[in-house]
PDB file of C-alpha atoms in Angstrom:
ATOM      1  CA  UNK A 866     -14.487  13.487 -21.666  1.00 76.00           C
ATOM      2  CA  UNK A 867     -13.779  13.470 -17.928  1.00 86.00           C
ATOM      3  CA  UNK A 868     -12.816  10.318 -16.082  1.00 91.00           C
ATOM      4  CA  UNK A 869     -15.752   9.415 -13.840  1.00 95.00           C
ATOM      5  CA  UNK A 870     -14.640   8.324 -10.376  1.00 96.00           C
ATOM      6  CA  UNK A 871     -16.435   6.700  -7.441  1.00 97.00           C
ATOM      7  CA  UNK A 872     -15.185   6.252  -3.882  1.00 97.00           C
ATOM      8  CA  UNK A 873     -16.103   3.502  -1.424  1.00 97.00           C
ATOM      9  CA  UNK A 874     -15.103   4.589   2.065  1.00 95.00           C
ATOM     10  CA  UNK A 875     -15.471   8.241   3.122  1.00 93.00           C
ATOM     11  CA  UNK A 876     -12.245   8.199   5.090  1.00 92.00           C
ATOM     12  CA  UNK A 877      -8.858   9.886   5.264  1.00 90.00           C
ATOM     13  CA  UNK A 878      -7.029   7.639   2.728  1.00 92.00           C
ATOM     14  CA  UNK A 879      -9.699   8.141   0.070  1.00 94.00           C
ATOM     15  CA  UNK A 880      -9.960  11.867   0.754  1.00 93.00           C
ATOM     16  CA  UNK A 881      -6.207  12.199   0.267  1.00 92.00           C
ATOM     17  CA  UNK A 882      -6.523  10.388  -3.055  1.00 94.00           C
ATOM     18  CA  UNK A 883      -9.521  12.503  -4.053  1.00 93.00           C
ATOM     19  CA  UNK A 884      -7.626  15.736  -3.379  1.00 91.00           C
ATOM     20  CA  UNK A 885      -4.640  14.470  -5.365  1.00 91.00           C
ATOM     21  CA  UNK A 886      -6.878  13.463  -8.285  1.00 91.00           C
ATOM     22  CA  UNK A 887      -8.472  16.890  -8.372  1.00 87.00           C
ATOM     23  CA  UNK A 888      -5.011  18.453  -8.371  1.00 86.00           C
ATOM     24  CA  UNK A 889      -4.008  16.300 -11.341  1.00 83.00           C
ATOM     25  CA  UNK A 890      -7.245  16.999 -13.197  1.00 77.00           C
ATOM     26  CA  UNK A 891      -6.668  19.239 -16.203  1.00 70.00           C
ATOM     27  CA  UNK A 892      -7.737  19.852 -19.743  1.00 55.00           C
ATOM     28  CA  UNK A 893      -5.969  16.729 -21.031  1.00 64.00           C
ATOM     29  CA  UNK A 894      -7.142  14.335 -18.287  1.00 76.00           C
ATOM     30  CA  UNK A 895     -10.147  15.925 -16.526  1.00 87.00           C
ATOM     31  CA  UNK A 896     -11.559  14.039 -13.524  1.00 90.00           C
ATOM     32  CA  UNK A 897     -15.148  14.088 -12.253  1.00 92.00           C
ATOM     33  CA  UNK A 898     -16.070  12.736  -8.803  1.00 94.00           C
ATOM     34  CA  UNK A 899     -19.436  11.072  -9.406  1.00 95.00           C
ATOM     35  CA  UNK A 900     -20.281   9.094  -6.260  1.00 96.00           C
ATOM     36  CA  UNK A 901     -19.206   8.462  -2.657  1.00 97.00           C
ATOM     37  CA  UNK A 902     -20.402   5.487  -0.581  1.00 97.00           C
ATOM     38  CA  UNK A 903     -19.899   4.865   3.130  1.00 95.00           C
ATOM     39  CA  UNK A 904     -21.832   2.973   5.807  1.00 94.00           C
ATOM     40  CA  UNK A 905     -22.036   6.314   7.632  1.00 95.00           C
ATOM     41  CA  UNK A 906     -24.280   8.231   5.230  1.00 96.00           C
ATOM     42  CA  UNK A 907     -23.620  11.541   6.971  1.00 95.00           C
ATOM     43  CA  UNK A 908     -19.921  11.247   6.072  1.00 94.00           C
ATOM     44  CA  UNK A 909     -20.809  10.424   2.474  1.00 95.00           C
ATOM     45  CA  UNK A 910     -23.096  13.447   2.223  1.00 95.00           C
ATOM     46  CA  UNK A 911     -20.551  15.887   3.635  1.00 94.00           C
ATOM     47  CA  UNK A 912     -17.804  14.722   1.297  1.00 92.00           C
ATOM     48  CA  UNK A 913     -20.093  14.370  -1.752  1.00 93.00           C
ATOM     49  CA  UNK A 914     -21.424  17.906  -1.264  1.00 93.00           C
ATOM     50  CA  UNK A 915     -17.891  19.301  -1.372  1.00 90.00           C
ATOM     51  CA  UNK A 916     -17.234  17.856  -4.831  1.00 88.00           C
ATOM     52  CA  UNK A 917     -20.699  17.796  -6.429  1.00 90.00           C
ATOM     53  CA  UNK A 918     -21.119  14.021  -6.189  1.00 94.00           C
ATOM     54  CA  UNK A 919     -23.976  11.746  -5.128  1.00 95.00           C
ATOM     55  CA  UNK A 920     -23.878  10.158  -1.671  1.00 96.00           C
ATOM     56  CA  UNK A 921     -24.804   6.574  -0.800  1.00 96.00           C
ATOM     57  CA  UNK A 922     -24.861   4.462   2.354  1.00 95.00           C
ATOM     58  CA  UNK A 923     -23.349   1.351   0.732  1.00 94.00           C
ATOM     59  CA  UNK A 924     -21.619   0.107  -2.392  1.00 93.00           C
ATOM     60  CA  UNK A 925     -24.672  -1.952  -3.518  1.00 92.00           C
ATOM     61  CA  UNK A 926     -26.874   1.138  -3.314  1.00 94.00           C
ATOM     62  CA  UNK A 927     -24.324   3.172  -5.240  1.00 95.00           C
ATOM     63  CA  UNK A 928     -24.052   0.662  -8.074  1.00 93.00           C
ATOM     64  CA  UNK A 929     -27.815   0.066  -8.030  1.00 92.00           C
ATOM     65  CA  UNK A 930     -28.438   3.758  -8.665  1.00 93.00           C
ATOM     66  CA  UNK A 931     -25.873   4.101 -11.453  1.00 91.00           C
ATOM     67  CA  UNK A 932     -26.058   2.670 -14.941  1.00 89.00           C
ATOM     68  CA  UNK A 933     -23.450   0.057 -15.771  1.00 88.00           C
ATOM     69  CA  UNK A 934     -20.402   1.830 -17.150  1.00 88.00           C
ATOM     70  CA  UNK A 935     -21.239   5.114 -15.404  1.00 92.00           C
ATOM     71  CA  UNK A 936     -17.950   4.917 -13.491  1.00 95.00           C
ATOM     72  CA  UNK A 937     -14.545   4.546 -15.107  1.00 96.00           C
ATOM     73  CA  UNK A 938     -12.784   3.721 -11.837  1.00 97.00           C
ATOM     74  CA  UNK A 939     -13.664   3.015  -8.217  1.00 97.00           C
ATOM     75  CA  UNK A 940     -11.337   3.767  -5.309  1.00 98.00           C
ATOM     76  CA  UNK A 941     -11.782   1.385  -2.377  1.00 97.00           C
ATOM     77  CA  UNK A 942     -10.455   2.059   1.133  1.00 95.00           C
ATOM     78  CA  UNK A 943     -12.148  -0.167   3.708  1.00 93.00           C
ATOM     79  CA  UNK A 944     -11.290  -2.166   6.809  1.00 90.00           C
ATOM     80  CA  UNK A 945      -9.754  -5.559   6.100  1.00 91.00           C
ATOM     81  CA  UNK A 946     -12.837  -7.470   7.282  1.00 90.00           C
ATOM     82  CA  UNK A 947     -15.088  -5.546   4.869  1.00 92.00           C
ATOM     83  CA  UNK A 948     -13.100  -6.253   1.717  1.00 93.00           C
ATOM     84  CA  UNK A 949     -14.316  -8.378  -1.174  1.00 93.00           C
ATOM     85  CA  UNK A 950     -17.940  -7.429  -1.815  1.00 92.00           C
ATOM     86  CA  UNK A 951     -17.209  -3.856  -2.891  1.00 94.00           C
ATOM     87  CA  UNK A 952     -14.434  -4.962  -5.225  1.00 95.00           C
ATOM     88  CA  UNK A 953     -16.639  -7.647  -6.796  1.00 94.00           C
ATOM     89  CA  UNK A 954     -19.458  -5.146  -7.306  1.00 93.00           C
ATOM     90  CA  UNK A 955     -17.047  -2.742  -8.986  1.00 94.00           C
ATOM     91  CA  UNK A 956     -15.805  -5.463 -11.326  1.00 94.00           C
ATOM     92  CA  UNK A 957     -19.390  -6.400 -12.227  1.00 92.00           C
ATOM     93  CA  UNK A 958     -20.056  -2.720 -12.960  1.00 92.00           C
ATOM     94  CA  UNK A 959     -17.168  -2.696 -15.433  1.00 92.00           C
ATOM     95  CA  UNK A 960     -15.016  -0.223 -13.525  1.00 95.00           C
ATOM     96  CA  UNK A 961     -11.265  -0.221 -12.962  1.00 96.00           C
ATOM     97  CA  UNK A 962     -10.155  -0.551  -9.334  1.00 97.00           C
ATOM     98  CA  UNK A 963      -7.756   1.415  -7.163  1.00 98.00           C
ATOM     99  CA  UNK A 964      -7.266  -0.367  -3.841  1.00 97.00           C
ATOM    100  CA  UNK A 965      -5.849   0.929  -0.579  1.00 96.00           C
ATOM    101  CA  UNK A 966      -4.305  -2.038   1.324  1.00 95.00           C
ATOM    102  CA  UNK A 967      -4.797  -4.264   3.180  1.00 93.00           C
ATOM    103  CA  UNK A 968      -6.593  -6.397   0.600  1.00 94.00           C
ATOM    104  CA  UNK A 969      -8.607  -8.451   3.100  1.00 92.00           C
ATOM    105  CA  UNK A 970      -8.648 -10.198   6.447  1.00 91.00           C
ATOM    106  CA  UNK A 971      -7.968 -13.628   4.913  1.00 91.00           C
ATOM    107  CA  UNK A 972      -5.766 -14.858   2.084  1.00 90.00           C
ATOM    108  CA  UNK A 973      -8.816 -16.308   0.346  1.00 92.00           C
ATOM    109  CA  UNK A 974     -10.184 -12.779  -0.113  1.00 93.00           C
ATOM    110  CA  UNK A 975      -7.147 -11.553  -2.046  1.00 90.00           C
ATOM    111  CA  UNK A 976      -6.943 -14.856  -3.962  1.00 92.00           C
ATOM    112  CA  UNK A 977     -10.597 -14.560  -5.007  1.00 94.00           C
ATOM    113  CA  UNK A 978     -10.016 -10.971  -6.067  1.00 94.00           C
ATOM    114  CA  UNK A 979      -7.054 -12.026  -8.200  1.00 93.00           C
ATOM    115  CA  UNK A 980      -9.172 -14.673  -9.945  1.00 94.00           C
ATOM    116  CA  UNK A 981     -11.987 -12.204 -10.640  1.00 95.00           C
ATOM    117  CA  UNK A 982      -9.556  -9.616 -12.000  1.00 94.00           C
ATOM    118  CA  UNK A 983      -7.880 -12.100 -14.349  1.00 93.00           C
ATOM    119  CA  UNK A 984     -11.233 -13.464 -15.530  1.00 94.00           C
ATOM    120  CA  UNK A 985     -12.627 -10.022 -16.355  1.00 94.00           C
ATOM    121  CA  UNK A 986      -9.439  -8.283 -17.461  1.00 93.00           C
ATOM    122  CA  UNK A 987      -9.957  -5.471 -14.975  1.00 94.00           C
ATOM    123  CA  UNK A 988      -7.345  -2.760 -14.503  1.00 96.00           C
ATOM    124  CA  UNK A 989      -6.200  -2.639 -10.857  1.00 97.00           C
ATOM    125  CA  UNK A 990      -3.975  -0.175  -9.071  1.00 97.00           C
ATOM    126  CA  UNK A 991      -2.775  -0.879  -5.518  1.00 97.00           C
ATOM    127  CA  UNK A 992      -1.908   2.125  -3.368  1.00 97.00           C
ATOM    128  CA  UNK A 993       1.828   1.953  -2.669  1.00 97.00           C
ATOM    129  CA  UNK A 994       3.291   5.393  -3.426  1.00 97.00           C
ATOM    130  CA  UNK A 995       6.684   4.328  -2.029  1.00 97.00           C
ATOM    131  CA  UNK A 996       7.072   2.134  -5.125  1.00 97.00           C
ATOM    132  CA  UNK A 997       7.482   5.313  -7.196  1.00 97.00           C
ATOM    133  CA  UNK A 998      10.319   6.710  -5.080  1.00 97.00           C
ATOM    134  CA  UNK A 999      13.763   7.187  -6.639  1.00 97.00           C
ATOM    135  CA  UNK A1000      15.163   7.068  -3.091  1.00 98.00           C
ATOM    136  CA  UNK A1001      13.774   3.544  -2.671  1.00 97.00           C
ATOM    137  CA  UNK A1002      15.350   2.522  -5.991  1.00 97.00           C
ATOM    138  CA  UNK A1003      18.745   3.670  -4.674  1.00 96.00           C
ATOM    139  CA  UNK A1004      18.230   1.746  -1.418  1.00 96.00           C
ATOM    140  CA  UNK A1005      17.156  -1.392  -3.295  1.00 96.00           C
ATOM    141  CA  UNK A1006      20.254  -1.379  -5.496  1.00 94.00           C
ATOM    142  CA  UNK A1007      22.531  -0.958  -2.486  1.00 94.00           C
ATOM    143  CA  UNK A1008      20.765  -3.700  -0.519  1.00 93.00           C
ATOM    144  CA  UNK A1009      20.876  -6.054  -3.518  1.00 89.00           C
ATOM    145  CA  UNK A1010      24.614  -5.579  -4.192  1.00 83.00           C
ATOM    146  CA  UNK A1011      26.399  -8.919  -4.503  1.00 74.00           C
ATOM    147  CA  UNK A1012      29.694  -7.625  -3.139  1.00 73.00           C
ATOM    148  CA  UNK A1013      28.505  -8.216   0.397  1.00 74.00           C
ATOM    149  CA  UNK A1014      25.038  -9.402   1.348  1.00 81.00           C
ATOM    150  CA  UNK A1015      22.979  -7.607   3.960  1.00 89.00           C
ATOM    151  CA  UNK A1016      22.719  -9.884   6.998  1.00 88.00           C
ATOM    152  CA  UNK A1017      19.996  -8.062   8.913  1.00 95.00           C
ATOM    153  CA  UNK A1018      17.287  -5.406   8.610  1.00 97.00           C
ATOM    154  CA  UNK A1019      15.803  -3.475  11.523  1.00 97.00           C
ATOM    155  CA  UNK A1020      12.272  -2.363  10.598  1.00 97.00           C
ATOM    156  CA  UNK A1021       9.868  -0.191  12.593  1.00 97.00           C
ATOM    157  CA  UNK A1022       6.421   1.081  11.720  1.00 97.00           C
ATOM    158  CA  UNK A1023       3.876   3.359  13.364  1.00 95.00           C
ATOM    159  CA  UNK A1024       0.300   3.097  12.130  1.00 91.00           C
ATOM    160  CA  UNK A1025      -2.928   4.988  12.639  1.00 82.00           C
ATOM    161  CA  UNK A1026      -4.762   4.117  15.861  1.00 71.00           C
ATOM    162  CA  UNK A1027      -7.825   2.605  14.177  1.00 72.00           C
ATOM    163  CA  UNK A1028      -6.059   0.138  11.888  1.00 76.00           C
ATOM    164  CA  UNK A1029      -5.550  -3.595  12.352  1.00 84.00           C
ATOM    165  CA  UNK A1030      -2.079  -3.883  13.906  1.00 90.00           C
ATOM    166  CA  UNK A1031      -0.332  -6.242  11.490  1.00 93.00           C
ATOM    167  CA  UNK A1032      -2.450  -5.747   8.374  1.00 93.00           C
ATOM    168  CA  UNK A1033      -2.089  -1.998   8.831  1.00 92.00           C
ATOM    169  CA  UNK A1034       1.662  -2.488   8.543  1.00 94.00           C
ATOM    170  CA  UNK A1035       1.240  -3.626   4.906  1.00 96.00           C
ATOM    171  CA  UNK A1036       3.428  -0.729   3.634  1.00 96.00           C
ATOM    172  CA  UNK A1037       6.314  -1.811   5.872  1.00 97.00           C
ATOM    173  CA  UNK A1038       6.217  -5.395   4.616  1.00 97.00           C
ATOM    174  CA  UNK A1039       6.047  -4.140   1.031  1.00 98.00           C
ATOM    175  CA  UNK A1040       9.125  -1.938   1.464  1.00 97.00           C
ATOM    176  CA  UNK A1041      10.926  -4.849   3.149  1.00 97.00           C
ATOM    177  CA  UNK A1042      10.134  -7.048   0.128  1.00 96.00           C
ATOM    178  CA  UNK A1043      11.611  -4.414  -2.184  1.00 96.00           C
ATOM    179  CA  UNK A1044      14.811  -4.179  -0.122  1.00 95.00           C
ATOM    180  CA  UNK A1045      15.328  -7.719   1.128  1.00 94.00           C
ATOM    181  CA  UNK A1046      13.400  -9.963  -1.247  1.00 94.00           C
ATOM    182  CA  UNK A1047      10.840 -12.633  -0.479  1.00 96.00           C
ATOM    183  CA  UNK A1048      10.220 -13.831   3.105  1.00 96.00           C
ATOM    184  CA  UNK A1049      10.556 -17.474   4.159  1.00 97.00           C
ATOM    185  CA  UNK A1050       9.000 -17.556   7.631  1.00 97.00           C
ATOM    186  CA  UNK A1051       8.144 -15.331  10.575  1.00 97.00           C
ATOM    187  CA  UNK A1052       8.149 -15.730  14.355  1.00 96.00           C
ATOM    188  CA  UNK A1053       5.758 -13.701  16.512  1.00 92.00           C
ATOM    189  CA  UNK A1054       7.146 -11.957  19.594  1.00 87.00           C
ATOM    190  CA  UNK A1055       3.981 -10.154  20.677  1.00 85.00           C
ATOM    191  CA  UNK A1056       1.094  -8.161  19.324  1.00 88.00           C
ATOM    192  CA  UNK A1057      -1.658 -10.779  19.246  1.00 86.00           C
ATOM    193  CA  UNK A1058      -5.146  -9.467  18.532  1.00 77.00           C
ATOM    194  CA  UNK A1059      -6.299  -6.717  16.203  1.00 72.00           C
ATOM    195  CA  UNK A1060      -6.404  -4.093  18.969  1.00 79.00           C
ATOM    196  CA  UNK A1061      -2.956  -4.792  20.457  1.00 86.00           C
ATOM    197  CA  UNK A1062      -1.053  -1.533  21.072  1.00 90.00           C
ATOM    198  CA  UNK A1063       2.223  -2.888  19.688  1.00 93.00           C
ATOM    199  CA  UNK A1064       3.884  -6.037  18.401  1.00 93.00           C
ATOM    200  CA  UNK A1065       7.193  -7.501  17.307  1.00 94.00           C
ATOM    201  CA  UNK A1066       8.336 -10.305  15.041  1.00 95.00           C
ATOM    202  CA  UNK A1067      11.476 -11.885  13.604  1.00 96.00           C
ATOM    203  CA  UNK A1068      11.446 -12.666   9.882  1.00 97.00           C
ATOM    204  CA  UNK A1069      13.764 -14.966   7.978  1.00 96.00           C
ATOM    205  CA  UNK A1070      14.144 -13.953   4.337  1.00 96.00           C
ATOM    206  CA  UNK A1071      14.860 -16.376   1.497  1.00 94.00           C
ATOM    207  CA  UNK A1072      18.188 -14.616   1.002  1.00 91.00           C
ATOM    208  CA  UNK A1073      19.195 -15.814   4.475  1.00 92.00           C
ATOM    209  CA  UNK A1074      18.976 -12.345   6.022  1.00 94.00           C
ATOM    210  CA  UNK A1075      16.964 -11.694   9.172  1.00 96.00           C
ATOM    211  CA  UNK A1076      14.573  -8.786   9.687  1.00 97.00           C
ATOM    212  CA  UNK A1077      13.383  -7.648  13.082  1.00 97.00           C
ATOM    213  CA  UNK A1078       9.999  -5.944  12.850  1.00 97.00           C
ATOM    214  CA  UNK A1079       8.361  -3.694  15.456  1.00 96.00           C
ATOM    215  CA  UNK A1080       4.889  -2.207  14.935  1.00 96.00           C
ATOM    216  CA  UNK A1081       3.106   0.248  17.216  1.00 95.00           C
ATOM    217  CA  UNK A1082       0.137   2.580  17.115  1.00 92.00           C
ATOM    218  CA  UNK A1083       0.438   6.329  16.744  1.00 89.00           C
ATOM    219  CA  UNK A1084      -1.060   9.399  15.121  1.00 83.00           C
ATOM    220  CA  UNK A1085       0.057   8.841  11.520  1.00 85.00           C
ATOM    221  CA  UNK A1086       1.569   5.998   9.535  1.00 90.00           C
ATOM    222  CA  UNK A1087       5.334   6.095   8.998  1.00 95.00           C
ATOM    223  CA  UNK A1088       8.137   3.564   8.772  1.00 97.00           C
ATOM    224  CA  UNK A1089      11.887   3.222   9.124  1.00 98.00           C
ATOM    225  CA  UNK A1090      14.261   0.467   8.004  1.00 98.00           C
ATOM    226  CA  UNK A1091      17.951   0.331   8.921  1.00 97.00           C
ATOM    227  CA  UNK A1092      20.715  -1.918   7.629  1.00 96.00           C
ATOM    228  CA  UNK A1093      24.493  -1.792   7.335  1.00 95.00           C
ATOM    229  CA  UNK A1094      27.352  -2.997   5.173  1.00 89.00           C
ATOM    230  CA  UNK A1095      30.795  -2.822   6.693  1.00 86.00           C
ATOM    231  CA  UNK A1096      31.277   0.666   8.142  1.00 88.00           C
ATOM    232  CA  UNK A1097      28.411   2.118   6.090  1.00 93.00           C
ATOM    233  CA  UNK A1098      25.094   2.658   7.881  1.00 96.00           C
ATOM    234  CA  UNK A1099      21.851   3.041   5.929  1.00 97.00           C
ATOM    235  CA  UNK A1100      18.441   4.356   6.998  1.00 98.00           C
ATOM    236  CA  UNK A1101      15.276   4.518   4.907  1.00 98.00           C
ATOM    237  CA  UNK A1102      12.283   6.506   6.197  1.00 98.00           C
ATOM    238  CA  UNK A1103       8.889   6.680   4.537  1.00 97.00           C
ATOM    239  CA  UNK A1104       5.316   7.816   5.074  1.00 94.00           C
ATOM    240  CA  UNK A1105       2.231   8.079   2.867  1.00 89.00           C
ATOM    241  CA  UNK A1106       3.757  10.741   0.587  1.00 93.00           C
ATOM    242  CA  UNK A1107       7.560  10.579   0.578  1.00 96.00           C
ATOM    243  CA  UNK A1108      10.676   8.427   1.016  1.00 98.00           C
ATOM    244  CA  UNK A1109      14.078   9.513   2.357  1.00 98.00           C
ATOM    245  CA  UNK A1110      17.198   7.331   2.186  1.00 98.00           C
ATOM    246  CA  UNK A1111      20.400   8.165   4.058  1.00 98.00           C
ATOM    247  CA  UNK A1112      23.880   6.681   3.875  1.00 97.00           C
ATOM    248  CA  UNK A1113      26.426   7.487   6.581  1.00 96.00           C
ATOM    249  CA  UNK A1114      30.034   6.378   6.403  1.00 92.00           C
ATOM    250  CA  UNK A1115      32.406   7.972   8.900  1.00 88.00           C
ATOM    251  CA  UNK A1116      31.782  11.717   8.772  1.00 89.00           C
ATOM    252  CA  UNK A1117      30.207  11.561   5.311  1.00 94.00           C
ATOM    253  CA  UNK A1118      26.439  11.582   4.917  1.00 95.00           C
ATOM    254  CA  UNK A1119      24.497  11.302   1.648  1.00 96.00           C
ATOM    255  CA  UNK A1120      20.722  11.829   1.471  1.00 97.00           C
ATOM    256  CA  UNK A1121      18.232  11.001  -1.300  1.00 97.00           C
ATOM    257  CA  UNK A1122      14.628  12.292  -1.078  1.00 97.00           C
ATOM    258  CA  UNK A1123      11.490  11.468  -3.079  1.00 96.00           C
ATOM    259  CA  UNK A1124       8.321  13.537  -2.617  1.00 90.00           C
ATOM    260  CA  UNK A1125       4.850  13.944  -4.176  1.00 90.00           C
ATOM    261  CA  UNK A1126       4.622  10.179  -4.593  1.00 96.00           C
ATOM    262  CA  UNK A1127       0.817   9.995  -4.324  1.00 95.00           C
ATOM    263  CA  UNK A1128       0.463  12.184  -7.389  1.00 93.00           C
ATOM    264  CA  UNK A1129       3.104  10.114  -9.204  1.00 94.00           C
ATOM    265  CA  UNK A1130       1.189   6.892  -8.603  1.00 96.00           C
ATOM    266  CA  UNK A1131      -2.171   8.402  -9.526  1.00 95.00           C
ATOM    267  CA  UNK A1132      -0.687   9.783 -12.731  1.00 93.00           C
ATOM    268  CA  UNK A1133       0.494   6.268 -13.597  1.00 95.00           C
ATOM    269  CA  UNK A1134      -2.978   4.882 -12.824  1.00 96.00           C
ATOM    270  CA  UNK A1135      -4.654   7.483 -15.059  1.00 93.00           C
ATOM    271  CA  UNK A1136      -2.167   6.767 -17.857  1.00 92.00           C
ATOM    272  CA  UNK A1137      -2.936   3.058 -17.602  1.00 94.00           C
ATOM    273  CA  UNK A1138      -6.675   3.763 -17.604  1.00 93.00           C
ATOM    274  CA  UNK A1139      -6.676   6.230 -20.496  1.00 90.00           C
ATOM    275  CA  UNK A1140      -3.702   5.162 -22.606  1.00 90.00           C
ATOM    276  CA  UNK A1141      -3.346   1.490 -21.686  1.00 91.00           C
ATOM    277  CA  UNK A1142       0.105   1.885 -20.123  1.00 90.00           C
ATOM    278  CA  UNK A1143      -0.342  -0.905 -17.598  1.00 91.00           C
ATOM    279  CA  UNK A1144       3.391  -1.497 -17.323  1.00 91.00           C
ATOM    280  CA  UNK A1145       3.612   1.786 -15.377  1.00 91.00           C
ATOM    281  CA  UNK A1146       1.521   0.342 -12.534  1.00 94.00           C
ATOM    282  CA  UNK A1147       3.431  -0.895  -9.530  1.00 93.00           C
ATOM    283  CA  UNK A1148       2.993  -3.009  -7.665  1.00 94.00           C
ATOM    284  CA  UNK A1149       0.880  -5.279  -9.834  1.00 93.00           C
ATOM    285  CA  UNK A1150      -1.957  -6.986  -7.962  1.00 94.00           C
ATOM    286  CA  UNK A1151      -0.035 -10.281  -7.858  1.00 93.00           C
ATOM    287  CA  UNK A1152       2.885  -8.495  -6.161  1.00 94.00           C
ATOM    288  CA  UNK A1153       0.582  -6.765  -3.682  1.00 96.00           C
ATOM    289  CA  UNK A1154      -0.960 -10.148  -2.832  1.00 95.00           C
ATOM    290  CA  UNK A1155       2.488 -11.472  -1.859  1.00 96.00           C
ATOM    291  CA  UNK A1156       2.902  -8.585   0.574  1.00 97.00           C
ATOM    292  CA  UNK A1157      -0.601  -9.272   1.892  1.00 96.00           C
ATOM    293  CA  UNK A1158       0.400 -12.887   2.537  1.00 96.00           C
ATOM    294  CA  UNK A1159       3.358 -11.694   4.642  1.00 96.00           C
ATOM    295  CA  UNK A1160       1.173  -9.370   6.726  1.00 95.00           C
ATOM    296  CA  UNK A1161      -1.361 -12.156   7.340  1.00 94.00           C
ATOM    297  CA  UNK A1162       1.428 -14.546   8.361  1.00 95.00           C
ATOM    298  CA  UNK A1163       2.671 -11.936  10.857  1.00 94.00           C
ATOM    299  CA  UNK A1164      -0.807 -11.767  12.348  1.00 92.00           C
ATOM    300  CA  UNK A1165      -0.981 -15.554  12.736  1.00 92.00           C
ATOM    301  CA  UNK A1166       2.532 -15.738  14.187  1.00 94.00           C
ATOM    302  CA  UNK A1167       1.696 -13.114  16.804  1.00 91.00           C
ATOM    303  CA  UNK A1168      -1.274 -15.162  17.962  1.00 82.00           C
ATOM    304  CA  UNK A1169       0.653 -18.430  18.231  1.00 75.00           C
ATOM    305  CA  UNK A1170       4.150 -17.344  19.281  1.00 77.00           C
ATOM    306  CA  UNK A1171       5.699 -19.707  16.752  1.00 83.00           C
ATOM    307  CA  UNK A1172       7.302 -19.870  13.328  1.00 92.00           C
ATOM    308  CA  UNK A1173       4.822 -19.479  10.462  1.00 95.00           C
ATOM    309  CA  UNK A1174       5.886 -20.388   6.945  1.00 95.00           C
ATOM    310  CA  UNK A1175       5.068 -17.800   4.289  1.00 92.00           C
TER     311      UNK A1175
END
């Protein structure tokens, strides 16, 4: 029996996920796109027609038209301010969730989601394909070495023009957490307001390291993090599909690359949904919420030009 999938948000992130799901779909794990909902009904209709699905103008209308249990999983990619209602409706419908960050415009939204998920035992995947990169695993082990701690990280991120400046940088903060550990506080150096063209911040990590963060708008989302240890220089680059990690020491350069990460994460989500292998999911929702808290703190710090505890 095919996995029945619904999408809330007829946008580029969900279309990328839809294409990847259809690529993964096979005899063993067939996938059927059942419904697409978007506030712009014309977008829903165009996308739904291409995959034989039903189109709706909102999540409530989609769930109202479908019997409970008609969807095995719902993929949600919405603006931060519109999060919460769609996820709650999906949980009430009995569907698993796959969420494209950010998880909301306020910490209470992600906290409420966490409570609802725990109460109902819902399976949740959070879109973070970089978490499946072998190149990131190499970088994490090097950064975490106890022989000599990393004193500073230089992090830069370009995000799509339409996204909220700091919340759109969720992937950068998540990669920073993997490399440097948990943050302690953050100081805003510019970038106040959702529509700001660029922003900067200084973060103090609980390890004692500092991380300078610069975020700007561009055509596509991509990030870069640099750090050093002695004479060795390290650079990690990532976008929505792949991670590359480079080590340069003198004239010697070593490069690790991880690709096709979207398919790797979706395969893990399907395995968790069909076979119960929840341990394969990363990050867990609780981990993703910690990254969300960092992004929200960056937004507050930019507005106040002061230290904000995380």
